[in-house]
Coordinates of C-alpha atoms in Angstrom, one line a residue:
M485 CA -10.1 61.9 34.8
D486 CA -8.1 63.2 37.9
I487 CA -7.6 60.1 40.0
T488 CA -7.4 62.2 43.2
K489 CA -11.1 63.2 42.7
I490 CA -12.3 59.6 42.6
R491 CA -13.7 57.7 45.7
N492 CA -14.7 54.1 45.4
F493 CA -16.8 52.8 48.3
C494 CA -19.5 50.3 49.2
I495 CA -22.3 50.0 51.8
I496 CA -22.2 47.0 54.1
A497 CA -24.5 46.0 57.0
H498 CA -26.6 43.3 58.6
I499 CA -29.8 42.5 56.7
D500 CA -32.5 45.2 57.1
H501 CA -30.3 47.8 58.8
G502 CA -31.0 50.4 56.1
K503 CA -28.4 50.0 53.3
S504 CA -30.7 50.4 50.4
T505 CA -32.5 53.4 52.1
L506 CA -29.2 55.1 52.7
A507 CA -28.2 54.5 49.0
D508 CA -31.5 56.1 48.0
R509 CA -30.8 59.2 50.1
L510 CA -27.2 59.5 48.6
L511 CA -28.7 59.3 45.1
E512 CA -31.2 62.0 46.1
E513 CA -28.7 64.3 47.8
T514 CA -26.2 64.2 44.8
S515 CA -29.1 64.6 42.2
T516 CA -28.0 61.4 40.5
V517 CA -31.7 60.5 40.2
S518 CA -34.4 63.1 39.8
A519 CA -37.3 63.2 42.3
R520 CA -39.7 62.0 39.6
E521 CA -37.5 58.9 38.9
L522 CA -36.6 58.1 42.5
K523 CA -38.3 55.1 44.1
E524 CA -37.7 53.1 47.2
Q525 CA -34.8 50.6 46.9
F526 CA -33.8 52.2 43.6
L527 CA -30.7 50.0 43.1
D528 CA -32.7 46.8 43.8
D529 CA -34.0 46.3 40.3
M530 CA -35.3 42.8 40.6
D531 CA -39.0 42.3 41.6
I532 CA -38.0 39.6 44.1
E533 CA -35.7 42.1 45.9
R534 CA -38.5 44.6 46.3
E535 CA -41.1 42.0 47.4
R536 CA -38.8 40.5 50.0
G537 CA -37.2 43.8 51.1
I538 CA -33.7 42.5 50.7
T539 CA -30.7 43.1 48.5
I540 CA -29.6 40.0 46.5
K541 CA -27.3 41.4 44.0
A542 CA -24.6 44.0 44.5
K543 CA -25.3 47.1 42.3
A544 CA -22.9 49.8 41.3
I545 CA -23.7 53.5 40.5
R546 CA -21.7 56.7 40.0
L547 CA -22.5 59.8 42.0
D548 CA -21.1 63.3 41.2
Y549 CA -20.7 65.6 44.2
K550 CA -18.8 68.8 44.5
G551 CA -16.4 68.0 41.7
Y552 CA -15.8 64.5 43.0
V553 CA -16.7 61.1 41.4
L554 CA -18.1 58.7 44.0
N555 CA -18.5 55.1 42.8
L556 CA -21.0 53.4 45.1
I557 CA -21.7 49.6 45.4
D558 CA -24.8 48.6 47.4
T559 CA -24.2 45.1 48.8
P560 CA -26.5 42.3 50.3
G561 CA -26.8 41.8 54.0
H562 CA -28.0 38.1 54.3
V563 CA -25.3 35.5 55.2
D564 CA -26.2 33.6 52.0
F565 CA -24.9 36.4 49.8
S566 CA -21.7 37.2 51.7
Y567 CA -19.7 36.3 48.6
E568 CA -21.2 39.3 46.8
V569 CA -19.9 41.5 49.7
S570 CA -16.4 40.1 49.5
R571 CA -16.2 40.7 45.7
S572 CA -17.5 44.3 46.1
L573 CA -15.0 45.1 48.8
S574 CA -12.1 44.2 46.5
A575 CA -13.2 47.0 44.1
C576 CA -13.2 49.7 46.8
E577 CA -11.0 51.7 49.1
G578 CA -13.6 52.4 51.7
A579 CA -16.9 51.1 53.2
L580 CA -19.8 52.6 55.0
L581 CA -20.7 50.2 57.9
V582 CA -24.4 50.8 58.6
I583 CA -25.8 49.8 62.0
D584 CA -29.4 50.0 63.1
A585 CA -29.7 52.1 66.3
S586 CA -32.6 50.0 67.5
Q587 CA -30.9 46.6 66.8
G588 CA -27.3 47.3 67.5
V589 CA -24.3 45.3 66.3
E590 CA -25.4 41.9 64.9
A591 CA -23.6 38.8 63.6
Q592 CA -23.3 39.9 59.9
T593 CA -22.2 43.4 61.1
V594 CA -19.2 41.8 62.8
V595 CA -18.4 39.5 59.9
N596 CA -18.6 42.3 57.3
C597 CA -16.5 44.6 59.4
R598 CA -13.8 41.8 59.6
L599 CA -14.0 41.4 55.8
A600 CA -13.5 45.1 55.3
K601 CA -10.5 45.2 57.7
A602 CA -8.9 42.2 56.0
Q603 CA -9.0 44.2 52.7
N604 CA -7.4 47.2 54.6
L605 CA -10.4 49.4 53.7
T606 CA -11.2 52.7 55.5
I607 CA -14.4 52.0 57.5
I608 CA -16.9 54.7 58.3
P609 CA -19.4 53.6 60.9
I610 CA -22.9 54.9 60.4
L611 CA -25.6 54.7 63.1
N612 CA -28.9 54.6 61.3
K613 CA -32.6 55.0 62.4
I614 CA -31.8 57.4 65.3
D615 CA -35.2 58.9 64.9
I616 CA -37.2 55.9 66.1
K617 CA -38.3 55.6 69.8
S618 CA -36.5 52.3 70.4
A619 CA -33.1 53.6 69.3
D620 CA -30.4 53.2 72.0
I621 CA -27.5 55.4 70.7
Q622 CA -25.3 55.1 73.7
L623 CA -25.6 51.3 73.8
C624 CA -24.8 51.0 70.1
Q625 CA -21.8 53.3 70.4
K626 CA -20.5 51.1 73.3
Q627 CA -20.9 48.0 71.1
I628 CA -19.1 49.7 68.2
R629 CA -16.2 50.4 70.5
D630 CA -16.1 47.0 72.4
V631 CA -17.1 44.6 69.7
L632 CA -16.0 46.2 66.4
K633 CA -12.9 48.0 68.0
I634 CA -13.9 51.3 66.4
E635 CA -13.9 54.5 68.4
E636 CA -17.4 55.6 69.0
D637 CA -16.6 59.3 68.3
K638 CA -16.0 58.3 64.6
C639 CA -19.6 57.2 64.3
T640 CA -22.0 59.4 62.2
L641 CA -25.6 59.5 63.5
I642 CA -28.2 59.6 60.7
S643 CA -31.8 58.7 59.7
A644 CA -31.8 57.5 56.2
K645 CA -35.6 57.4 56.0
E646 CA -35.9 61.1 57.1
G647 CA -32.7 62.2 55.2
L648 CA -31.1 63.4 58.5
N649 CA -27.3 64.2 58.3
I650 CA -26.8 62.7 54.8
P651 CA -24.5 65.6 53.7
S652 CA -22.2 64.8 56.6
V653 CA -21.9 61.2 55.2
L654 CA -20.9 62.5 51.8
E655 CA -18.3 64.9 53.4
R656 CA -16.8 62.0 55.3
I657 CA -16.6 59.9 52.1
I658 CA -14.6 62.7 50.4
N659 CA -12.4 63.5 53.3
E660 CA -11.6 60.1 54.8
I661 CA -11.7 57.5 52.0
P662 CA -8.5 57.6 50.1
S663 CA -8.4 58.1 46.3
P664 CA -7.4 55.0 44.2
V665 CA -3.8 54.3 43.5
G666 CA -3.0 53.8 39.8
D667 CA -1.2 55.2 36.7
E668 CA -3.1 55.7 33.5
T669 CA 0.2 55.7 31.5
K670 CA 1.0 52.1 32.5
E671 CA -0.3 48.9 30.7
L672 CA -4.0 48.3 31.1
Q673 CA -4.9 46.3 34.2
A674 CA -8.6 46.0 35.0
L675 CA -10.4 43.8 37.5
V676 CA -13.6 42.0 36.5
F677 CA -15.7 42.2 39.7
D678 CA -19.1 41.3 38.2
S679 CA -21.0 40.7 34.9
T680 CA -24.5 40.4 33.6
Y681 CA -26.1 38.9 30.4
N682 CA -28.0 41.0 28.0
S683 CA -30.0 39.2 25.3
Y684 CA -29.1 41.8 22.6
R685 CA -25.6 42.8 23.6
G686 CA -24.2 39.6 25.1
V687 CA -22.1 39.7 28.3
V688 CA -21.8 43.1 29.9
V689 CA -18.6 43.0 32.0
C690 CA -18.3 45.2 35.2
I691 CA -14.7 46.4 35.7
R692 CA -12.6 48.4 38.0
V693 CA -9.6 50.0 36.1
V694 CA -6.5 49.8 38.3
N695 CA -3.8 51.0 35.8
G696 CA -3.9 52.2 32.2
T697 CA -6.9 53.2 30.1
I698 CA -9.5 51.3 28.1
R699 CA -11.2 52.7 25.0
A700 CA -13.8 51.6 22.5
G701 CA -12.2 49.9 19.4
M702 CA -9.2 48.5 21.2
E703 CA -8.5 44.7 21.4
I704 CA -8.5 43.4 25.0
L705 CA -7.3 40.1 26.5
F706 CA -9.0 38.1 29.3
I707 CA -5.9 36.6 30.9
Q708 CA -7.5 33.6 32.6
S709 CA -9.6 32.5 29.7
K710 CA -7.0 33.6 27.1
R711 CA -9.8 35.1 24.9
K712 CA -9.4 38.3 22.9
Y713 CA -12.3 40.7 22.1
R714 CA -12.7 44.0 20.4
V715 CA -14.3 46.6 22.7
E716 CA -17.6 47.9 21.2
E717 CA -18.7 50.2 24.0
I718 CA -17.6 51.4 27.4
G719 CA -19.5 53.4 29.9
I720 CA -20.3 54.3 33.5
F721 CA -23.1 53.3 35.8
K722 CA -25.7 55.9 36.3
A723 CA -29.5 55.6 36.7
A724 CA -29.2 54.3 33.1
N725 CA -25.8 53.2 31.8
V726 CA -24.1 56.1 30.1
K727 CA -21.7 55.6 27.2
T728 CA -18.2 57.2 27.5
D729 CA -15.1 57.5 25.4
V730 CA -12.5 56.2 27.9
L731 CA -12.2 54.7 31.3
S732 CA -8.9 55.4 33.1
A733 CA -7.1 54.3 36.2
G734 CA -9.3 54.4 39.4
E735 CA -12.6 54.4 37.5
V736 CA -15.5 51.9 37.7
G737 CA -17.6 51.1 34.6
Y738 CA -18.7 48.5 32.1
V739 CA -17.4 47.0 28.9
V740 CA -19.5 45.5 26.0
A741 CA -17.4 43.5 23.5
N742 CA -19.9 41.2 21.7
I743 CA -19.1 38.3 24.1
K744 CA -21.7 35.6 23.4
D745 CA -20.3 32.7 25.4
S746 CA -20.8 33.3 29.1
H747 CA -18.1 30.7 29.9
D748 CA -15.4 33.0 28.5
I749 CA -15.8 35.3 31.5
Q750 CA -14.5 34.5 35.0
I751 CA -15.2 36.8 37.9
G752 CA -11.9 38.0 39.3
D753 CA -10.2 37.8 35.9
T754 CA -7.8 40.5 34.7
I755 CA -8.4 42.5 31.5
T756 CA -5.4 43.9 29.6
D757 CA -4.4 45.3 26.2
S758 CA -3.7 42.4 23.9
K759 CA -0.9 44.3 22.2
R760 CA 0.6 45.6 25.4
P761 CA -0.3 43.1 28.1
T762 CA 0.4 43.7 31.8
K763 CA 2.5 41.4 33.9
N764 CA 0.6 42.2 37.1
V765 CA -2.3 39.7 37.2
F766 CA -4.9 39.7 39.9
P767 CA -5.0 36.5 42.0
G768 CA -8.7 36.2 41.4
Y769 CA -11.4 35.6 44.0
K770 CA -11.3 32.8 46.5
K771 CA -13.2 29.8 45.0
I772 CA -16.6 29.6 46.7
H773 CA -17.8 26.2 47.8
P774 CA -21.6 25.6 47.8
M775 CA -23.1 24.6 51.2
V776 CA -26.5 23.2 50.0
Y777 CA -27.3 21.0 47.0
A778 CA -30.7 20.4 45.4
G779 CA -32.0 19.1 42.1
L780 CA -33.8 21.5 39.6
Y781 CA -36.0 19.7 37.1
P782 CA -38.3 21.1 34.4
V783 CA -42.0 20.1 34.8
N784 CA -42.1 19.7 31.0
Q785 CA -39.1 17.8 29.8
A786 CA -39.1 19.7 26.6
D787 CA -37.8 22.7 28.6
Y788 CA -34.6 20.9 29.5
E789 CA -32.4 22.8 27.0
A790 CA -34.0 26.0 28.0
L791 CA -33.1 25.3 31.7
R792 CA -29.5 24.6 30.7
D793 CA -29.2 27.9 28.8
S794 CA -31.0 29.8 31.7
L795 CA -28.6 28.4 34.3
S796 CA -25.6 29.3 32.1
K797 CA -26.8 33.0 31.9
L798 CA -27.8 33.1 35.6
G799 CA -24.5 31.6 36.6
L800 CA -22.7 34.5 34.9
N801 CA -24.7 36.9 37.0
D802 CA -24.3 34.7 40.1
S803 CA -20.9 33.1 40.2
S804 CA -21.6 31.3 43.5
L805 CA -24.1 29.1 41.7
T806 CA -22.8 25.7 40.4
Y807 CA -24.7 23.0 38.4
E808 CA -24.2 19.7 36.6
A809 CA -26.6 17.5 34.7
E810 CA -28.3 14.6 36.4
S811 CA -31.4 12.4 35.8
S812 CA -34.0 10.8 38.0
P813 CA -36.3 7.9 37.0
A814 CA -39.1 9.6 38.8
I815 CA -38.9 13.1 37.3
G816 CA -36.7 12.9 34.3
F817 CA -33.6 15.0 33.3
G818 CA -32.5 18.0 35.3
F819 CA -29.5 19.6 37.1
R820 CA -27.9 19.2 40.4
C821 CA -27.3 22.7 41.7
G822 CA -25.1 24.0 44.5
F823 CA -26.2 27.0 46.6
L824 CA -24.8 29.0 49.5
G825 CA -27.9 28.5 51.6
L826 CA -31.6 27.9 51.5
L827 CA -32.5 31.5 50.7
H828 CA -30.1 31.5 47.9
M829 CA -31.8 28.3 46.5
E830 CA -35.3 29.9 46.8
V831 CA -34.0 33.1 45.0
V832 CA -32.4 31.1 42.1
Q833 CA -35.5 29.0 41.6
E834 CA -37.8 32.1 41.6
R835 CA -35.5 34.0 39.2
L836 CA -35.4 31.0 36.8
E837 CA -39.2 30.9 36.8
R838 CA -39.8 34.7 36.6
E839 CA -37.0 35.8 34.3
Y840 CA -36.8 32.8 32.0
G841 CA -40.5 31.5 32.1
L842 CA -39.6 28.0 33.4
N843 CA -41.8 25.8 35.5
L844 CA -39.6 23.8 37.9
I845 CA -39.6 21.0 40.4
T846 CA -37.0 21.4 43.3
T847 CA -35.9 18.3 45.2
S848 CA -35.1 18.2 48.9
P849 CA -32.0 20.3 49.7
N850 CA -29.0 18.5 51.3
V851 CA -25.4 19.2 52.1
T852 CA -22.3 17.3 50.7
Y853 CA -21.3 14.2 52.6
Q854 CA -18.1 12.3 52.8
V855 CA -18.3 8.5 52.8
I856 CA -15.6 5.9 53.5
D857 CA -16.7 2.6 52.0
E858 CA -15.8 -0.9 53.3
K859 CA -12.8 -0.9 50.9
G860 CA -11.5 2.3 52.4
K861 CA -12.3 4.4 49.3
E862 CA -13.4 8.0 49.8
L863 CA -16.6 9.1 48.1
W864 CA -18.3 12.5 47.9
I865 CA -22.0 12.4 48.0
Y866 CA -23.9 15.3 46.5
N867 CA -27.2 13.5 46.0
P868 CA -28.8 11.1 48.7
S869 CA -29.5 8.6 45.9
Q870 CA -25.7 8.2 45.5
M871 CA -25.3 7.1 49.1
P872 CA -24.2 3.4 49.4
L873 CA -26.3 1.1 51.6
T874 CA -25.7 1.4 55.3
H875 CA -23.8 -2.0 55.5
E876 CA -21.5 -0.8 52.7
C877 CA -20.3 2.3 54.6
R878 CA -17.4 2.1 57.0
E879 CA -17.8 5.8 58.0
I880 CA -20.0 8.8 57.1
R881 CA -18.9 12.3 57.7
E882 CA -20.9 15.5 57.5
P883 CA -19.9 19.2 57.4
F884 CA -19.9 21.2 60.6
I885 CA -19.9 24.9 61.1
H886 CA -18.8 27.3 63.8
A887 CA -21.9 29.4 64.5
Y888 CA -22.0 32.8 66.1
I889 CA -25.4 33.7 67.6
I890 CA -26.1 37.2 68.9
C891 CA -29.3 37.4 71.0
P892 CA -30.8 39.3 74.0
V893 CA -29.8 38.0 77.4
T894 CA -33.5 37.2 78.0
S895 CA -33.6 34.8 75.1
V896 CA -30.5 32.7 76.0
G897 CA -32.5 29.8 77.2
S898 CA -34.6 29.4 74.1
V899 CA -31.5 29.8 71.8
M900 CA -29.6 27.2 73.8
K901 CA -32.5 24.7 73.6
L902 CA -32.8 25.3 69.8
A903 CA -29.0 24.7 69.3
Q904 CA -29.1 21.5 71.5
D905 CA -32.2 20.2 69.6
R906 CA -30.1 20.6 66.4
R907 CA -27.2 18.5 67.8
G908 CA -25.2 21.6 68.7
V909 CA -22.1 21.5 70.8
Y910 CA -21.8 24.5 73.2
K911 CA -18.4 26.3 73.0
S912 CA -18.6 29.7 74.7
T913 CA -20.6 32.7 75.9
E914 CA -19.4 36.3 75.5
Y915 CA -21.4 39.3 76.8
M916 CA -21.4 42.3 74.5
D917 CA -23.1 44.5 77.1
E918 CA -25.7 44.1 79.8
Q919 CA -28.4 43.3 77.3
H920 CA -26.8 41.2 74.5
V921 CA -24.7 38.1 74.4
I922 CA -22.7 36.1 71.8
L923 CA -23.2 32.3 72.0
T924 CA -20.8 30.1 70.1
Y925 CA -21.8 26.6 69.0
E926 CA -20.5 23.9 66.7
L927 CA -23.4 22.6 64.6
P928 CA -24.0 20.2 61.7
L929 CA -24.6 22.3 58.6
S930 CA -27.6 20.0 57.7
E931 CA -29.4 21.1 60.9
V932 CA -28.9 24.8 60.0
I933 CA -29.9 25.0 56.3
Y934 CA -33.6 24.4 56.8
D935 CA -35.4 26.6 59.3
F936 CA -32.8 27.3 62.0
Y937 CA -32.7 31.0 61.2
D938 CA -36.5 31.3 61.2
R939 CA -36.7 29.5 64.5
L940 CA -33.9 31.7 65.9
K941 CA -35.8 34.8 64.9
S942 CA -39.0 33.4 66.4
G943 CA -37.4 32.5 69.7
T944 CA -35.7 35.9 70.2
N945 CA -38.7 38.0 69.1
G946 CA -36.8 39.0 65.9
Y947 CA -33.6 40.2 67.7
G948 CA -31.4 37.1 67.2
S949 CA -28.8 37.0 64.4
L950 CA -26.6 34.3 63.0
D951 CA -23.4 34.0 61.1
Y952 CA -21.1 31.0 60.6
E953 CA -17.9 29.7 59.1
H954 CA -17.1 26.2 57.8
L955 CA -15.2 23.9 60.2
G956 CA -14.7 20.7 58.1
Y957 CA -16.1 17.2 58.0
R958 CA -16.7 15.0 61.1
K959 CA -18.0 11.5 61.6
S960 CA -21.7 11.2 62.4
D961 CA -24.2 8.4 62.8
L962 CA -26.2 9.0 59.6
V963 CA -28.4 6.8 57.4
R964 CA -30.1 7.1 54.0
L965 CA -33.8 7.3 54.3
D966 CA -35.7 6.2 51.2
I967 CA -39.4 7.0 50.5
M968 CA -41.3 4.4 48.5
V969 CA -44.5 5.2 46.7
G970 CA -46.4 2.1 45.6
G971 CA -43.4 -0.1 46.3
E972 CA -41.0 2.0 44.1
I973 CA -38.3 4.2 45.5
V974 CA -38.7 7.9 44.5
D975 CA -35.1 9.2 44.6
A976 CA -36.3 12.8 44.7
F977 CA -37.6 12.1 48.2
S978 CA -34.5 10.4 49.5
S979 CA -32.5 12.1 52.3
I980 CA -29.6 11.5 54.6
V981 CA -30.6 11.9 58.2
F982 CA -29.4 11.3 61.8
R983 CA -30.2 7.7 62.7
K984 CA -32.2 8.7 65.8
E985 CA -34.4 11.0 63.8
A986 CA -35.0 8.7 60.8
E987 CA -38.3 7.2 62.1
S988 CA -39.9 10.5 62.9
K989 CA -38.7 12.1 59.7
G990 CA -40.0 9.2 57.7
R991 CA -43.4 9.4 59.4
Q992 CA -43.6 13.2 58.7
V993 CA -42.9 12.7 55.0
A994 CA -45.3 9.8 54.7
L995 CA -48.1 11.8 56.3
K996 CA -47.5 14.8 54.1
L997 CA -47.5 12.7 51.0
K998 CA -50.7 11.0 52.1
G999 CA -52.5 14.4 52.1
L1000 CA -51.0 15.5 48.8
I1001 CA -51.0 12.5 46.5
P1002 CA -54.5 12.1 44.9
R1003 CA -56.4 8.9 45.5
Q1004 CA -56.4 6.4 42.7
L1005 CA -58.7 3.4 41.8
F1006 CA -56.2 1.2 43.6
E1007 CA -54.5 1.3 47.0
I1008 CA -51.2 3.2 47.3
S1009 CA -48.7 2.3 50.0
L1010 CA -46.3 5.0 51.3
Q1011 CA -43.2 3.6 53.1
A1012 CA -40.1 5.1 54.6
A1013 CA -37.2 2.7 54.7
I1014 CA -33.6 2.4 55.8
G1015 CA -32.2 -0.2 53.4
S1016 CA -34.6 -3.1 53.6
R1017 CA -36.1 -2.1 56.9
V1018 CA -39.4 -0.1 56.8
V1019 CA -39.6 2.4 59.6
A1020 CA -42.9 4.1 58.8
R1021 CA -45.9 3.4 56.6
E1022 CA -49.1 5.1 55.5
T1023 CA -51.8 3.9 53.1
I1024 CA -53.8 6.0 50.6
K1025 CA -57.1 4.1 50.3
A1026 CA -58.5 3.3 46.9
L1027 CA -61.4 5.1 45.3
R1028 CA -64.3 2.7 45.3
K1029 CA -67.1 2.4 42.7
N1030 CA -70.4 0.9 44.0
V1031 CA -70.6 -1.9 41.5
T1032 CA -73.7 -3.4 43.3
E1033 CA -75.7 -0.2 42.9
K1034 CA -77.7 -1.7 40.0
C1035 CA -78.5 -4.8 42.1
Y1036 CA -81.8 -4.8 44.0
G1037 CA -83.0 -7.8 45.9
G1038 CA -82.2 -11.3 44.7
D1039 CA -79.5 -13.7 45.8
I1040 CA -76.4 -12.3 47.7
T1041 CA -74.1 -14.5 45.5
R1042 CA -74.6 -12.1 42.5
K1043 CA -73.3 -9.2 44.6
R1044 CA -70.3 -11.3 45.8
K1045 CA -69.5 -12.2 42.2
L1046 CA -69.3 -8.5 41.3
W1047 CA -67.2 -7.7 44.3
E1048 CA -64.7 -10.4 43.5
K1049 CA -64.5 -9.2 39.9
Q1050 CA -63.9 -5.6 41.2
K1051 CA -61.2 -7.0 43.5
E1052 CA -59.3 -8.7 40.7
G1053 CA -59.5 -5.6 38.6
K1054 CA -58.0 -3.4 41.4
K1055 CA -55.2 -6.0 41.8
R1056 CA -54.3 -5.7 38.2
M1057 CA -54.4 -1.9 38.3
K1058 CA -52.1 -1.9 41.4
Q1059 CA -49.7 -4.1 39.5
F1060 CA -49.5 -2.0 36.3
G1061 CA -50.9 1.4 37.4
K1062 CA -48.6 4.5 37.7
V1063 CA -48.9 7.0 40.5
Q1064 CA -48.7 10.6 39.4
I1065 CA -47.0 12.7 42.1
P1066 CA -48.0 16.4 42.0
Q1067 CA -45.4 19.1 42.3
E1068 CA -46.8 20.3 45.6
A1069 CA -45.7 16.9 47.1
F1070 CA -42.1 17.6 46.1
M1071 CA -42.2 21.1 47.6
A1072 CA -43.9 19.9 50.8
V1073 CA -41.1 17.4 51.6
I1074 CA -38.5 20.3 51.6
K1075 CA -40.1 22.0 54.6
K1076 CA -39.7 20.6 58.0
D1077 CA -42.6 20.0 60.4
E1078 CA -43.6 23.1 62.3
N1079 CA -43.8 21.6 65.8

């Protein structure tokens, strides 16, 4: 393959700016997919992606156009999946930066542009949706110049939905994005930028060949894991994967080598020829640190091993997912999982249930805390139940973020109130133009992971956008809030909260549980406590059987005797009875109150 005829590029943008629609039009224009096969969001092959209208997993495909090979990677736009974007950028020489002409430059647009510049990629700005009435082309071009520092005359105006100016995008890809640099006569050097698990073929490894060639039958070495495998099949990404004889320098494709253990593959690893290994090893990807932790437990404990295997396979497809075994007296054995955000958590849970047929309980999500105990020892808390009692903690620290919020000028007041209500510290205001402003805040991550993004969208009529970067850990006045059902602590409901909010949070949880836990034949107490101090209480009244129904007339002492006997029976039931907590109760505690 002539390396000068190869172009490797990805599509990056803020969420819902038209990445997947543009990818559909490129597939259509290059006849990669026939009109009969083409469907909306063609590269989004998961049901959950189509239902939510978002891209979750980066997907590669090869386009053939005018004698050139164009390897396209469609990437996610939500901040939770920015790790997918950073991995995709490392396999490309150029990027199409798509901007919605009606929305303008948004937070993730700025961040993705910075990531692409940091990788020294050629950036082609694309102004999409120019056909709709609310499009403001001049304003968007000004933002591209002032905020992204890209000349507005380099911007291509398109409508991906209508197919307007798509050929000009393809011409710019060919003319402006450089061809890969590599030598097929050198030792094999290939980057592992993604992988998937196939039940019949094992691990399918997605690679970008930098130097050398790879062929079926040769023995390859994964440098980081030190494992050797014989290549069974190689191929390229088309509408359906197409088997080929060889992949040479500059090309993108897949490798099947009968790899059964998913732990042998590390994203960012280097593949080389075991008989003629390369000395140039890729540094690998930056290790991603989860921002949110939650417990995943099977409803049926017999599914524990199935959950372990499913997490292992899903972790291969999603390298930002971390997990370790844990147990809870209330809900049995499960796993403590780390996620990049709340949307990431919801997607992982839904994929486990849909793709692997599991029925799961998810505990309240929380961030990682740093605790200095009374002896000066540093502890990392991933689960609220691990938190020492308040009097045993000398200092509690929580993660803070530097948040960039882009919103209309008319919504500044509501955004500032939202940030202040979430313990935000104001830093700066920067005007993008006469209509949009960038607000910078320092916020506790625990206040952002729940519904901050939804409230931001609501307060700005859908025009607000958010991105953030991790700042580190800072001291905060935090306490562990325990929820007791029938006098017993249910660790799945435990949470670490700001002291001033503990009472209201406890009352919210108790009220929710009161409406969700079914009534029993004995009274159930619901209590929220900080240590030994109860800060909120609700009571689920007992179901009552009318034991005097058969009595008619006669002395009242007979009725009193029956009532006393019933009272003693209820007392014994309360002592030995077990409260069955439905799954809806665990899910309800995750969501914050809507007021």
